Short mmCIF file of C-alpha atoms and ligand atoms in Angstrom, two decimals:
data_model
loop_
_atom_site.label_atom_id
_atom_site.label_comp_id
_atom_site.label_asym_id
_atom_site.label_seq_id
_atom_site.Cartn_x
_atom_site.Cartn_y
_atom_site.Cartn_z
CA MET A 246 162.52 76.65 28.78
CA PRO A 247 160.23 80.21 28.55
CA GLU A 248 158.65 80.37 31.99
CA ASN A 249 154.93 81.72 32.39
CA ILE A 250 155.39 84.28 34.75
CA LEU A 251 152.28 86.47 36.25
CA VAL A 252 153.21 89.90 37.14
CA GLY A 253 150.09 90.81 39.69
CA VAL A 254 150.57 95.09 40.63
CA ALA A 255 148.59 96.88 43.16
CA TRP A 256 144.83 97.83 42.16
CA PRO A 257 145.19 101.96 42.37
CA TYR A 258 141.94 103.22 44.44
CA PRO A 259 140.75 105.51 41.83
CA ASN A 260 140.09 108.25 44.30
CA GLY A 261 142.39 111.16 42.76
CA SER A 262 145.39 111.51 40.34
CA LEU A 263 148.26 108.50 40.98
CA HIS A 264 151.48 110.33 42.51
CA LEU A 265 154.54 109.81 42.11
CA GLY A 266 155.56 107.76 45.33
CA GLN A 267 152.69 104.86 43.60
CA ILE A 268 154.63 104.32 40.71
CA ALA A 269 158.36 104.06 42.26
CA GLY A 270 156.83 101.97 44.97
CA ALA A 271 154.57 99.72 42.45
CA TYR A 272 154.04 100.78 38.76
CA LEU A 273 157.69 101.09 37.04
CA PRO A 274 159.28 98.02 39.35
CA PRO A 275 156.62 95.82 37.34
CA ASP A 276 157.42 97.29 34.16
CA ILE A 277 160.88 96.77 34.24
CA PHE A 278 160.41 93.46 35.66
CA ALA A 279 157.65 91.94 32.41
CA ARG A 280 160.24 93.70 29.87
CA TYR A 281 163.12 92.35 30.45
CA HIS A 282 160.98 89.13 30.58
CA ARG A 283 159.44 89.45 27.87
CA VAL A 284 163.04 89.89 25.91
CA ALA A 285 164.57 87.23 27.84
CA GLY A 286 161.93 84.98 25.91
CA ASN A 287 159.27 83.89 28.78
CA ARG A 288 155.48 84.67 28.45
CA VAL A 289 154.65 87.56 31.16
CA LEU A 290 150.90 88.20 31.79
CA MET A 291 151.22 91.75 33.53
CA VAL A 292 147.88 92.49 35.11
CA SER A 293 146.20 95.00 37.50
CA GLY A 294 143.16 97.67 37.58
CA SER A 295 141.09 100.14 39.21
CA ASP A 296 139.98 99.32 42.50
CA GLN A 297 136.48 100.81 42.38
CA PHE A 298 134.87 100.06 45.25
CA GLY A 299 136.70 101.05 48.06
CA THR A 300 135.69 103.30 50.02
CA PRO A 301 138.20 105.60 49.58
CA ILE A 302 135.77 106.33 46.38
CA THR A 303 132.68 107.26 48.35
CA VAL A 304 134.11 109.74 50.80
CA ARG A 305 135.34 111.46 47.63
CA ALA A 306 131.82 111.02 45.42
CA GLU A 307 130.33 112.15 49.12
CA GLN A 308 132.73 114.93 49.05
CA GLU A 309 131.78 116.13 45.88
CA GLY A 310 128.33 115.39 45.82
CA ARG A 311 128.83 113.20 42.39
CA THR A 312 127.57 109.33 41.99
CA PRO A 313 130.80 106.66 43.22
CA GLN A 314 130.66 105.74 39.25
CA GLU A 315 131.61 109.31 38.31
CA VAL A 316 134.74 109.81 40.44
CA VAL A 317 135.61 105.85 39.26
CA ASP A 318 135.08 106.39 35.65
CA GLY A 319 136.67 109.58 35.46
CA PHE A 320 139.32 108.74 36.88
CA HIS A 321 139.96 105.23 35.18
CA ALA A 322 140.28 107.12 32.39
CA GLU A 323 143.11 109.40 33.24
CA TYR A 324 144.91 106.13 34.91
CA LEU A 325 144.89 104.39 31.22
CA ASP A 326 145.93 107.60 29.79
CA CYS A 327 149.12 108.64 32.31
CA TRP A 328 149.70 104.77 31.43
CA GLU A 329 150.87 105.29 27.74
CA ARG A 330 152.44 108.05 28.12
CA LEU A 331 154.20 106.63 31.50
CA GLY A 332 154.91 103.52 29.07
CA ILE A 333 153.92 100.98 31.55
CA SER A 334 153.05 98.14 29.58
CA TRP A 335 150.60 96.05 30.58
CA ASP A 336 149.08 92.89 29.19
CA LEU A 337 145.66 93.89 30.69
CA TYR A 338 144.07 97.31 32.97
CA THR A 339 141.16 96.83 33.97
CA ALA A 340 138.74 97.40 36.96
CA THR A 341 136.65 96.18 39.44
CA GLY A 342 133.35 96.94 38.28
CA THR A 343 133.73 94.26 35.57
CA GLN A 344 130.86 91.95 35.55
CA ASN A 345 133.41 88.88 34.85
CA HIS A 346 135.12 90.32 38.06
CA ILE A 347 132.12 90.52 40.15
CA GLU A 348 131.55 86.97 39.14
CA THR A 349 134.54 85.69 39.75
CA ALA A 350 134.81 87.20 43.84
CA GLN A 351 131.31 85.20 44.28
CA GLU A 352 132.60 82.47 42.80
CA ILE A 353 135.08 82.38 45.40
CA PHE A 354 132.87 83.61 48.17
CA SER A 355 130.40 80.69 47.57
CA LYS A 356 133.04 78.19 48.10
CA LEU A 357 134.65 78.94 51.20
CA LEU A 358 131.15 79.31 52.15
CA GLU A 359 129.95 75.61 51.22
CA GLN A 360 133.00 73.91 52.80
CA GLY A 361 133.39 76.19 56.22
CA ASP A 362 135.73 78.68 55.58
CA LEU A 363 133.34 81.97 55.81
CA TYR A 364 130.85 81.60 58.42
CA THR A 365 128.13 84.67 60.01
CA GLU A 366 128.57 85.89 62.71
CA TRP A 367 127.14 88.95 65.46
CA MET A 368 129.76 91.84 65.47
CA GLU A 369 129.68 95.12 66.82
CA LEU A 370 130.09 98.06 64.12
CA THR A 371 130.47 101.93 64.30
CA TYR A 372 127.04 103.57 63.71
CA CYS A 373 126.96 107.23 63.32
CA VAL A 374 124.38 108.29 64.79
CA GLN A 375 124.65 112.03 63.29
CA GLU A 376 124.02 110.53 59.93
CA GLY A 377 122.03 107.34 61.17
CA ARG A 378 124.24 104.93 59.29
CA PHE A 379 127.25 102.46 60.23
CA LEU A 380 130.68 103.79 58.95
CA PRO A 381 132.83 101.70 56.29
CA ASP A 382 136.07 101.47 58.47
CA ARG A 383 137.88 104.17 56.72
CA TYR A 384 135.26 106.93 57.94
CA VAL A 385 136.24 106.09 61.91
CA GLU A 386 139.73 107.83 62.47
CA GLY A 387 141.72 107.98 65.46
CA THR A 388 144.36 106.93 67.69
CA CYS A 389 146.39 103.75 66.86
CA PRO A 390 146.30 100.74 70.28
CA HIS A 391 150.24 100.07 68.49
CA CYS A 392 152.09 102.35 68.47
CA GLY A 393 149.93 105.33 69.02
CA PHE A 394 149.61 107.73 65.75
CA ASP A 395 146.45 109.72 66.18
CA GLY A 396 146.27 109.94 62.35
CA ALA A 397 145.21 105.99 61.56
CA ARG A 398 141.83 104.92 59.82
CA GLY A 399 139.44 102.52 60.86
CA ASP A 400 140.97 99.90 58.30
CA GLN A 401 144.69 99.97 58.70
CA CYS A 402 146.88 102.92 60.35
CA ASP A 403 149.52 104.55 57.72
CA ASN A 404 152.62 104.71 60.49
CA CYS A 405 152.97 101.30 61.92
CA GLY A 406 151.25 99.69 58.92
CA LYS A 407 149.36 97.33 61.28
CA THR A 408 145.49 96.42 59.73
CA LEU A 409 142.98 97.81 62.34
CA ASP A 410 139.75 97.45 63.30
CA PRO A 411 137.10 100.60 63.99
CA THR A 412 136.36 99.53 67.29
CA GLU A 413 140.06 98.81 67.58
CA LEU A 414 140.52 102.39 67.43
CA ILE A 415 141.60 105.17 70.93
CA ASN A 416 139.40 108.07 70.46
CA PRO A 417 137.47 107.25 67.96
CA ARG A 418 135.58 109.32 65.38
CA CYS A 419 133.39 110.08 62.60
CA LYS A 420 135.43 111.63 59.69
CA PHE A 421 132.59 113.36 58.25
CA ASP A 422 130.90 115.44 61.55
CA GLY A 423 133.34 114.40 64.43
CA SER A 424 131.40 112.90 66.71
CA THR A 425 131.62 109.87 68.62
CA PRO A 426 130.05 106.97 66.80
CA GLU A 427 128.73 104.23 68.60
CA ARG A 428 128.79 100.51 68.79
CA ARG A 429 125.53 98.19 67.07
CA PRO A 430 125.32 95.04 66.68
CA SER A 431 125.41 93.55 62.94
CA GLU A 432 125.48 89.77 61.20
CA HIS A 433 128.58 89.65 59.19
CA PHE A 434 130.54 86.82 57.77
CA PHE A 435 133.71 85.82 58.72
CA LEU A 436 136.85 83.95 57.06
CA ARG A 437 138.38 81.55 58.70
CA LEU A 438 142.54 82.84 58.48
CA SER A 439 143.24 80.89 61.99
CA ALA A 440 142.70 77.76 60.46
CA TYR A 441 145.31 78.88 58.02
CA ASN A 442 147.94 80.34 60.55
CA ASP A 443 149.97 76.56 59.70
CA ARG A 444 149.88 76.19 56.64
CA LEU A 445 150.50 79.44 55.51
CA THR A 446 154.08 78.91 57.90
CA GLU A 447 155.07 76.36 56.87
CA TRP A 448 154.62 78.02 53.51
CA MET A 449 156.52 81.08 54.66
CA THR A 450 159.77 79.15 56.50
CA ASN A 451 160.34 77.27 52.71
CA ASP A 452 162.66 78.55 49.67
CA LYS A 453 162.22 82.23 50.83
CA GLU A 454 165.65 83.13 50.46
CA HIS A 455 164.92 85.43 47.22
CA TRP A 456 162.80 87.27 48.86
CA ARG A 457 163.09 90.97 50.63
CA ALA A 458 164.10 91.13 54.26
CA HIS A 459 161.10 93.78 55.25
CA VAL A 460 158.50 91.77 53.86
CA LEU A 461 159.43 88.14 55.12
CA GLY A 462 159.89 90.10 58.86
CA PHE A 463 156.41 91.92 58.99
CA ALA A 464 154.79 88.25 56.98
CA ARG A 465 156.36 85.94 59.53
CA GLY A 466 155.89 88.23 63.20
CA ILE A 467 151.94 88.63 62.17
CA LEU A 468 152.22 84.73 61.47
CA ALA A 469 154.16 84.02 64.93
CA GLU A 470 150.94 86.05 66.44
CA GLY A 471 148.52 83.75 64.65
CA LEU A 472 146.35 85.03 61.90
CA HIS A 473 142.47 85.99 63.86
CA ASP A 474 139.27 84.84 61.39
CA ARG A 475 137.84 88.43 60.63
CA ALA A 476 134.92 89.57 59.68
CA ILE A 477 134.74 90.42 54.81
CA THR A 478 131.53 91.99 54.36
CA ARG A 479 130.20 95.62 55.15
CA ASP A 480 127.07 96.94 55.95
CA LEU A 481 127.27 99.34 52.70
CA GLU A 482 125.65 99.81 49.13
CA TRP A 483 128.65 100.84 47.15
CA GLY A 484 130.55 97.08 46.76
CA VAL A 485 130.33 93.39 45.37
CA PRO A 486 126.87 91.79 46.41
CA ILE A 487 127.09 88.90 48.63
CA PRO A 488 125.92 85.63 46.20
CA VAL A 489 123.41 84.56 49.17
CA GLU A 490 119.88 85.30 50.17
CA GLY A 491 118.99 88.05 52.89
CA TYR A 492 122.43 89.94 52.70
CA GLU A 493 121.17 92.76 50.38
CA SER A 494 121.74 95.62 52.37
CA LYS A 495 125.63 94.20 53.02
CA ARG A 496 128.47 93.80 50.25
CA ILE A 497 131.48 92.22 49.78
CA TYR A 498 134.22 93.93 51.49
CA VAL A 499 137.16 95.27 49.17
CA TRP A 500 139.86 93.94 51.26
CA PHE A 501 138.68 90.03 50.22
CA GLU A 502 137.41 90.84 46.39
CA ASN A 503 140.08 93.38 45.28
CA VAL A 504 143.08 90.95 45.27
CA VAL A 505 140.81 88.10 43.05
CA GLY A 506 140.97 91.11 40.60
CA TYR A 507 144.83 88.85 40.19
CA LEU A 508 142.48 86.08 39.02
CA SER A 509 139.21 87.68 37.38
CA ALA A 510 142.19 90.05 35.51
CA ALA A 511 144.46 86.75 33.91
CA LYS A 512 140.52 85.12 33.19
CA GLU A 513 139.73 88.34 31.13
CA TRP A 514 142.99 88.70 29.70
CA ALA A 515 142.57 84.97 28.04
CA GLN A 516 138.94 85.65 27.39
CA LEU A 517 139.99 88.89 24.93
CA ASN A 518 142.86 87.12 23.42
CA GLY A 519 139.98 84.16 21.96
CA THR A 520 142.05 81.58 23.95
CA PRO A 521 139.75 81.71 27.26
CA GLU A 522 141.37 78.58 28.86
CA ALA A 523 144.78 80.34 28.93
CA TRP A 524 144.75 82.13 32.37
CA ARG A 525 144.68 78.59 33.62
CA ASP A 526 148.98 78.81 32.82
CA PHE A 527 150.12 81.11 35.51
CA TRP A 528 147.23 80.51 37.75
CA GLU A 529 146.96 76.55 37.85
CA ASP A 530 150.36 74.65 36.37
CA PRO A 531 152.34 74.55 39.00
CA ALA A 532 155.77 76.00 37.66
CA ALA A 533 154.46 79.18 37.64
CA LYS A 534 156.04 82.03 38.63
CA VAL A 535 153.32 84.64 40.87
CA TYR A 536 154.69 88.12 41.45
CA TYR A 537 153.45 90.76 43.00
CA PHE A 538 154.45 94.58 43.01
CA ILE A 539 152.74 96.77 45.71
CA GLY A 540 153.55 99.12 48.60
CA LYS A 541 154.53 98.09 52.04
CA ASP A 542 150.83 99.27 52.81
CA ASN A 543 149.43 96.37 50.65
CA LEU A 544 151.93 94.05 52.75
CA TRP A 545 149.01 91.85 55.32
CA PHE A 546 147.34 91.45 51.91
CA HIS A 547 149.16 90.16 50.15
CA THR A 548 151.64 87.53 52.20
CA LEU A 549 148.45 87.04 54.04
CA SER A 550 144.79 87.08 53.18
CA TRP A 551 145.51 86.35 49.26
CA PRO A 552 147.08 83.16 49.75
CA ALA A 553 145.39 81.65 52.19
CA GLN A 554 142.14 82.48 50.33
CA CYS A 555 144.13 80.53 47.27
CA LEU A 556 144.44 77.82 49.52
CA MET A 557 141.16 77.85 50.67
CA PHE A 558 139.46 78.22 47.29
CA GLY A 559 142.46 75.24 45.79
CA ASN A 560 144.64 74.58 43.16
CA LEU A 561 145.71 78.10 42.90
CA ASN A 562 149.36 79.04 42.45
CA LEU A 563 150.90 80.83 45.65
CA PRO A 564 152.81 84.01 45.22
CA TYR A 565 156.40 83.07 45.00
CA ASP A 566 157.76 86.41 45.32
CA VAL A 567 156.13 89.98 47.09
CA PRO A 568 159.06 92.69 46.48
CA ALA A 569 157.52 95.45 48.08
CA ASN A 570 158.65 98.97 48.40
CA GLN A 571 158.91 101.32 51.36
CA TYR A 572 157.56 104.55 50.43
CA VAL A 573 158.70 107.46 48.81
CA ASN A 574 158.25 110.97 50.58
CA PHE A 575 157.35 113.79 49.75
CA GLY A 576 158.70 116.94 51.45
CA GLY A 577 159.11 114.79 54.92
CA TRP A 578 155.43 112.94 54.36
CA LYS A 579 154.54 110.40 53.02
CA ALA A 580 153.51 110.89 49.50
CA SER A 581 149.77 110.16 49.50
CA THR A 582 146.43 110.30 47.08
CA SER A 583 143.40 110.93 49.80
CA ARG A 584 145.86 113.14 51.95
CA GLY A 585 146.42 115.44 49.34
CA THR A 586 150.09 115.88 49.24
CA ALA A 587 151.99 114.06 46.50
CA PRO A 588 153.42 115.00 44.13
CA PHE A 589 151.04 114.22 40.98
CA LEU A 590 151.97 112.21 37.76
CA PRO A 591 150.04 114.09 35.09
CA ILE A 592 151.84 117.39 36.47
CA TYR A 593 155.24 115.40 36.49
CA LEU A 594 153.97 114.17 32.92
CA GLU A 595 153.94 117.82 31.69
CA ARG A 596 157.30 118.95 33.13
CA TYR A 597 159.87 116.19 32.39
CA ASP A 598 160.21 113.62 29.90
CA ALA A 599 158.68 110.35 30.00
CA ASP A 600 162.14 108.47 30.14
CA THR A 601 163.56 111.08 32.74
CA LEU A 602 160.76 110.39 35.21
CA ARG A 603 161.50 106.87 34.74
CA TYR A 604 165.06 107.30 35.18
CA TYR A 605 165.18 109.25 38.29
CA LEU A 606 162.15 107.50 39.63
CA ALA A 607 164.08 103.67 38.81
CA ALA A 608 167.38 104.86 40.23
CA THR A 609 165.65 106.27 44.02
CA MET A 610 163.62 103.26 43.41
CA PRO A 611 162.44 102.73 47.89
CA GLU A 612 163.92 99.42 47.06
CA ASN A 613 164.50 99.03 51.11
CA ASN A 614 164.23 102.24 52.44
CA ASP A 615 162.08 104.83 51.71
CA SER A 616 163.31 107.68 49.60
CA GLU A 617 162.14 111.38 49.29
CA PHE A 618 161.67 113.00 46.05
CA SER A 619 163.05 116.13 45.31
CA ASP A 620 162.73 117.65 41.77
CA ALA A 621 166.55 119.65 42.30
CA GLU A 622 167.58 115.93 42.79
CA LEU A 623 165.96 114.83 39.89
CA VAL A 624 167.10 117.12 37.23
CA ARG A 625 170.86 117.37 39.08
CA ARG A 626 170.42 113.21 38.21
CA ASN A 627 169.39 113.87 34.94
CA ASN A 628 172.15 116.38 33.51
CA GLU A 629 175.34 114.45 35.64
CA GLU A 630 174.06 111.01 34.95
CA LEU A 631 171.59 110.64 32.09
CA VAL A 632 172.62 113.07 30.01
CA SER A 633 176.90 113.11 30.69
CA THR A 634 177.26 109.47 30.82
CA TRP A 635 174.63 107.94 28.16
CA GLY A 636 172.96 109.91 26.34
CA ASN A 637 176.99 112.49 25.92
CA LEU A 638 178.22 108.87 24.96
CA VAL A 639 175.71 108.22 22.53
CA ASN A 640 175.90 111.65 20.74
CA ARG A 641 179.29 111.81 21.03
CA VAL A 642 179.55 108.01 18.50
CA LEU A 643 177.22 108.35 16.59
CA THR A 644 177.66 111.48 15.55
CA MET A 645 181.31 111.20 14.81
CA THR A 646 180.45 108.38 13.15
CA TYR A 647 177.94 109.65 11.08
CA ARG A 648 180.09 112.56 10.23
CA ASN A 649 183.37 110.63 9.21
CA PHE A 650 182.70 107.02 7.80
CA ASP A 651 180.03 107.89 4.89
CA GLN A 652 176.44 107.71 7.78
CA ARG A 653 177.69 103.67 7.80
CA VAL A 654 178.83 101.85 11.07
CA PRO A 655 183.10 101.62 9.68
CA ASP A 656 184.29 98.09 9.30
CA PRO A 657 186.65 97.49 12.29
CA GLY A 658 189.43 95.77 10.41
CA THR A 659 191.18 93.62 12.91
CA LEU A 660 190.27 94.01 16.80
CA LYS A 661 192.96 94.55 19.77
CA THR A 662 192.53 92.77 22.73
CA SER A 663 190.75 96.06 25.00
CA ASP A 664 188.54 96.05 22.01
CA GLU A 665 187.27 92.39 22.31
CA ALA A 666 187.82 92.90 26.33
CA LEU A 667 185.64 95.77 25.96
CA LEU A 668 182.58 93.88 24.11
CA ALA A 669 182.80 91.23 26.52
CA LEU A 670 182.44 93.04 29.57
CA GLY A 671 179.22 94.14 27.62
CA LYS A 672 178.24 90.84 27.25
CA THR A 673 179.01 90.32 31.04
CA SER A 674 176.74 93.40 32.04
CA LEU A 675 174.48 92.36 30.12
CA VAL A 676 173.61 89.13 31.95
CA ALA A 677 174.34 90.46 35.04
CA VAL A 678 171.39 93.33 35.05
CA GLY A 679 169.30 90.51 33.99
CA GLU A 680 170.20 88.80 36.80
CA SER A 681 169.70 91.96 38.54
CA ILE A 682 166.34 92.57 36.98
CA ALA A 683 164.54 89.08 37.66
CA ALA A 684 165.82 89.42 41.59
CA CYS A 685 164.04 92.54 41.89
CA LYS A 686 166.90 94.67 42.19
CA PHE A 687 166.43 97.51 39.65
CA LYS A 688 168.41 99.87 41.09
CA GLU A 689 171.30 97.58 40.92
CA GLY A 690 170.68 96.44 37.34
CA LEU A 691 170.49 100.52 36.37
CA ARG A 692 173.77 101.06 38.82
CA GLN A 693 175.18 97.95 37.04
CA ALA A 694 174.09 99.27 33.21
CA PHE A 695 175.74 103.23 34.35
CA THR A 696 178.95 101.41 35.53
CA TYR A 697 179.51 99.80 31.81
CA ALA A 698 178.36 103.61 30.41
CA GLN A 699 181.55 104.36 32.42
CA GLU A 700 183.84 101.86 31.10
CA VAL A 701 182.93 102.64 27.74
CA ASN A 702 183.66 106.38 27.82
CA ARG A 703 187.02 105.53 29.87
CA TYR A 704 187.81 103.41 26.60
CA LEU A 705 186.74 106.36 24.23
CA ASN A 706 189.11 108.85 26.15
CA GLN A 707 191.77 106.66 25.70
CA GLU A 708 191.41 105.84 21.86
CA GLU A 709 190.43 109.36 21.00
CA PRO A 710 189.13 109.00 17.99
CA TRP A 711 188.32 112.25 17.10
CA LYS A 712 191.76 113.05 17.02
CA THR A 713 192.52 109.59 15.32
CA ARG A 714 190.55 110.34 12.28
CA GLU A 715 192.50 113.28 11.31
CA THR A 716 196.07 110.98 12.07
CA ASP A 717 194.69 107.37 11.66
CA LYS A 718 191.53 106.73 9.91
CA ALA A 719 191.40 103.28 10.37
CA SER A 720 192.05 103.50 14.21
CA ALA A 721 188.93 105.85 14.02
CA GLY A 722 186.74 103.49 12.52
CA ARG A 723 187.85 100.61 14.71
CA SER A 724 186.75 102.22 17.94
CA LEU A 725 184.12 103.91 16.64
CA TYR A 726 182.48 100.06 15.55
CA THR A 727 183.68 99.27 19.39
CA ALA A 728 181.47 101.77 21.25
CA ILE A 729 178.86 101.29 19.05
CA GLY A 730 178.96 97.26 20.23
CA ALA A 731 179.23 98.62 23.15
CA ILE A 732 175.92 100.94 22.65
CA GLU A 733 173.98 98.05 20.45
CA ALA A 734 174.36 96.09 24.77
CA LEU A 735 174.33 99.28 26.60
CA LYS A 736 170.61 99.57 24.70
CA LEU A 737 169.49 96.13 25.56
CA MET A 738 170.95 97.04 29.26
CA ILE A 739 168.69 100.19 29.67
CA TYR A 740 166.04 99.68 27.44
CA PRO A 741 163.93 97.68 30.33
CA TYR A 742 164.31 100.87 32.30
CA LEU A 743 164.34 104.03 29.80
CA PRO A 744 161.54 102.75 26.93
CA PHE A 745 160.94 105.03 24.69
CA SER A 746 164.73 106.26 24.20
CA SER A 747 166.00 102.96 23.97
CA GLN A 748 163.66 102.32 21.16
CA LYS A 749 164.33 105.67 19.16
CA LEU A 750 168.27 104.58 19.59
CA HIS A 751 167.77 101.31 18.16
CA GLY A 752 166.79 103.26 14.84
CA MET A 753 169.14 105.66 15.14
CA LEU A 754 171.43 102.13 14.56
CA GLY A 755 169.67 101.52 11.95
CA HIS A 756 167.68 98.60 13.48
CA ARG A 757 163.97 98.55 11.39
CA ASP A 758 161.98 95.88 14.41
CA GLU A 759 161.31 96.68 17.64
CA ILE A 760 164.52 96.76 20.66
CA GLY A 761 164.62 93.82 22.00
CA ALA A 762 163.19 91.37 18.98
CA GLN A 763 166.43 89.42 18.98
CA GLY A 764 166.18 88.08 22.55
CA TRP A 765 168.67 89.18 25.49
CA GLU A 766 171.66 89.10 24.05
CA ALA A 767 174.29 91.80 22.57
CA THR A 768 174.67 91.06 18.85
CA LEU A 769 177.76 93.05 17.13
CA PRO A 770 177.16 95.59 14.62
CA VAL A 771 177.22 95.00 11.00
CA PRO A 772 180.23 96.40 9.57
CA GLY A 773 178.51 99.08 6.06
CA THR A 774 174.51 99.07 8.24
CA ALA A 775 173.45 103.12 7.25
CA LEU A 776 172.93 105.16 10.47
CA GLU A 777 169.90 107.57 10.90
CA GLU A 778 170.89 110.96 11.36
CA PRO A 779 171.84 111.18 15.64
CA ALA A 780 169.68 113.54 17.71
CA PRO A 781 170.28 113.57 21.48
CA LEU A 782 168.11 111.33 24.07
CA PHE A 783 168.09 112.95 26.35
CA LYS A 784 168.14 117.17 27.13
CA LYS A 785 169.67 119.43 30.40
CA LEU A 786 166.97 120.63 32.46
CA ASP A 787 167.23 123.58 35.37
CA VAL A 788 165.15 123.57 37.93
CA PRO A 789 161.37 124.52 37.14
CA GLU A 790 160.06 127.36 39.38
CA GLY A 791 157.52 126.54 42.03
CA ALA A 792 159.35 122.73 42.27
CA VAL A 793 160.24 120.98 46.11
ZN1 LIG B 1037 129.05 110.63 60.86
ZN1 LIG B 1038 150.23 102.40 64.08
#
């Protein structure tokens, strides 16, 4: 029975180029996951989009003397190009500026207000006297009251991950002019999170064995302390308008509305597909599974506030899993667009093939600990693992077969026990890799696939078809046939990780359809199938000049 799986992926602020920390943390994992599930026959809806109303956008616009929309449009176009080149297989990548999203966010706002989950209250906000305006949270910086980190922003501390109000910062200062902001009163809408602490705690207690320990620890820790109501509107011009008269100078704050994007994007996808009600299969059918792929700085929103919003709105599926990743460090620091210290994706897509980048990022994914990015490590892993274990295996087997067996899959005659054992191991390895991917253990899945590739190399070294092709051609044909059968299974195991080279290999093996069209199942090669002339899948690399 095929499952309906919603793959929600963090919405990036289009305020700078994407970097490899974001890719390894939030974008490559869901792509591997979605590609596997599609081949396995499940119905996947993978959505995200550009989070265009964040203050990171207005910060950049003000720095460059452009309008926020100009900043958004430029980077949104760049992101679409990057997704294509990196092979991120969205069902829809949209933006929060669409009329559909704005209306969906306002609909939730209105319903929550009507039923009392939103209420108004006057609050003290930070106001910059020099500029004569209220400061967005991110425009205020200072010392974190929880961990003492000095570069904390008014919305969140990047060091300890806690969400903040700007008024909690010690020694607050305006990001633009360094002046000490004043506090002034302003009326805002508050989300009654405190009323949902018990229901969230109950939800967070049951059936969470498959969740990552650091994700559960974070969410349960905050629930144990108790959620507080939080303001969800701000004195801003750039944002989703509040659908209530008298609040024209204020906007819905980004953390309340950007997560609504998972719902609005599903609706947009359904509309574009000509099946306007199809979003309900993912959001309202309790059998559907909802996943959120994010970095750990987004945990609060995806494990607490957005689930609370879903409970308040009613009849919307809560997350089945939030497999958040840790950070990728770069030269000893957390890679960050707004800090300008990051390995930016467009540069790396020029430097390396997409599958080489995907291999390295998947093999070093920060699933449970921070990881460190380096070009030297990327080159080493490309040469020692991707090229020598996998690329050379394929090249050896296909070239030898192509040259000695009329460019066709040989007839194996009767298989030996060791041949059958290798093929059987391919079947079980394929199942194991699929299970790892489905459990969001992506590094483990890749490791299992490469362990099998090593096994195939060992088999070939025992069989030595490069010798037997002179002395016992039938034996060479049998072992090459077996190796091609193993490569058929490996091709599929590796496909979610390395889609470009796997599709190319699929063609070299004589198939004319899309890889994966037969499902997540190893099929034996058919003797006599015409092969394409083999070409190397990957190339050896040198560490580029100026790389880290
Ligand atoms: Zn200021
Ligand atoms: Zn802190």
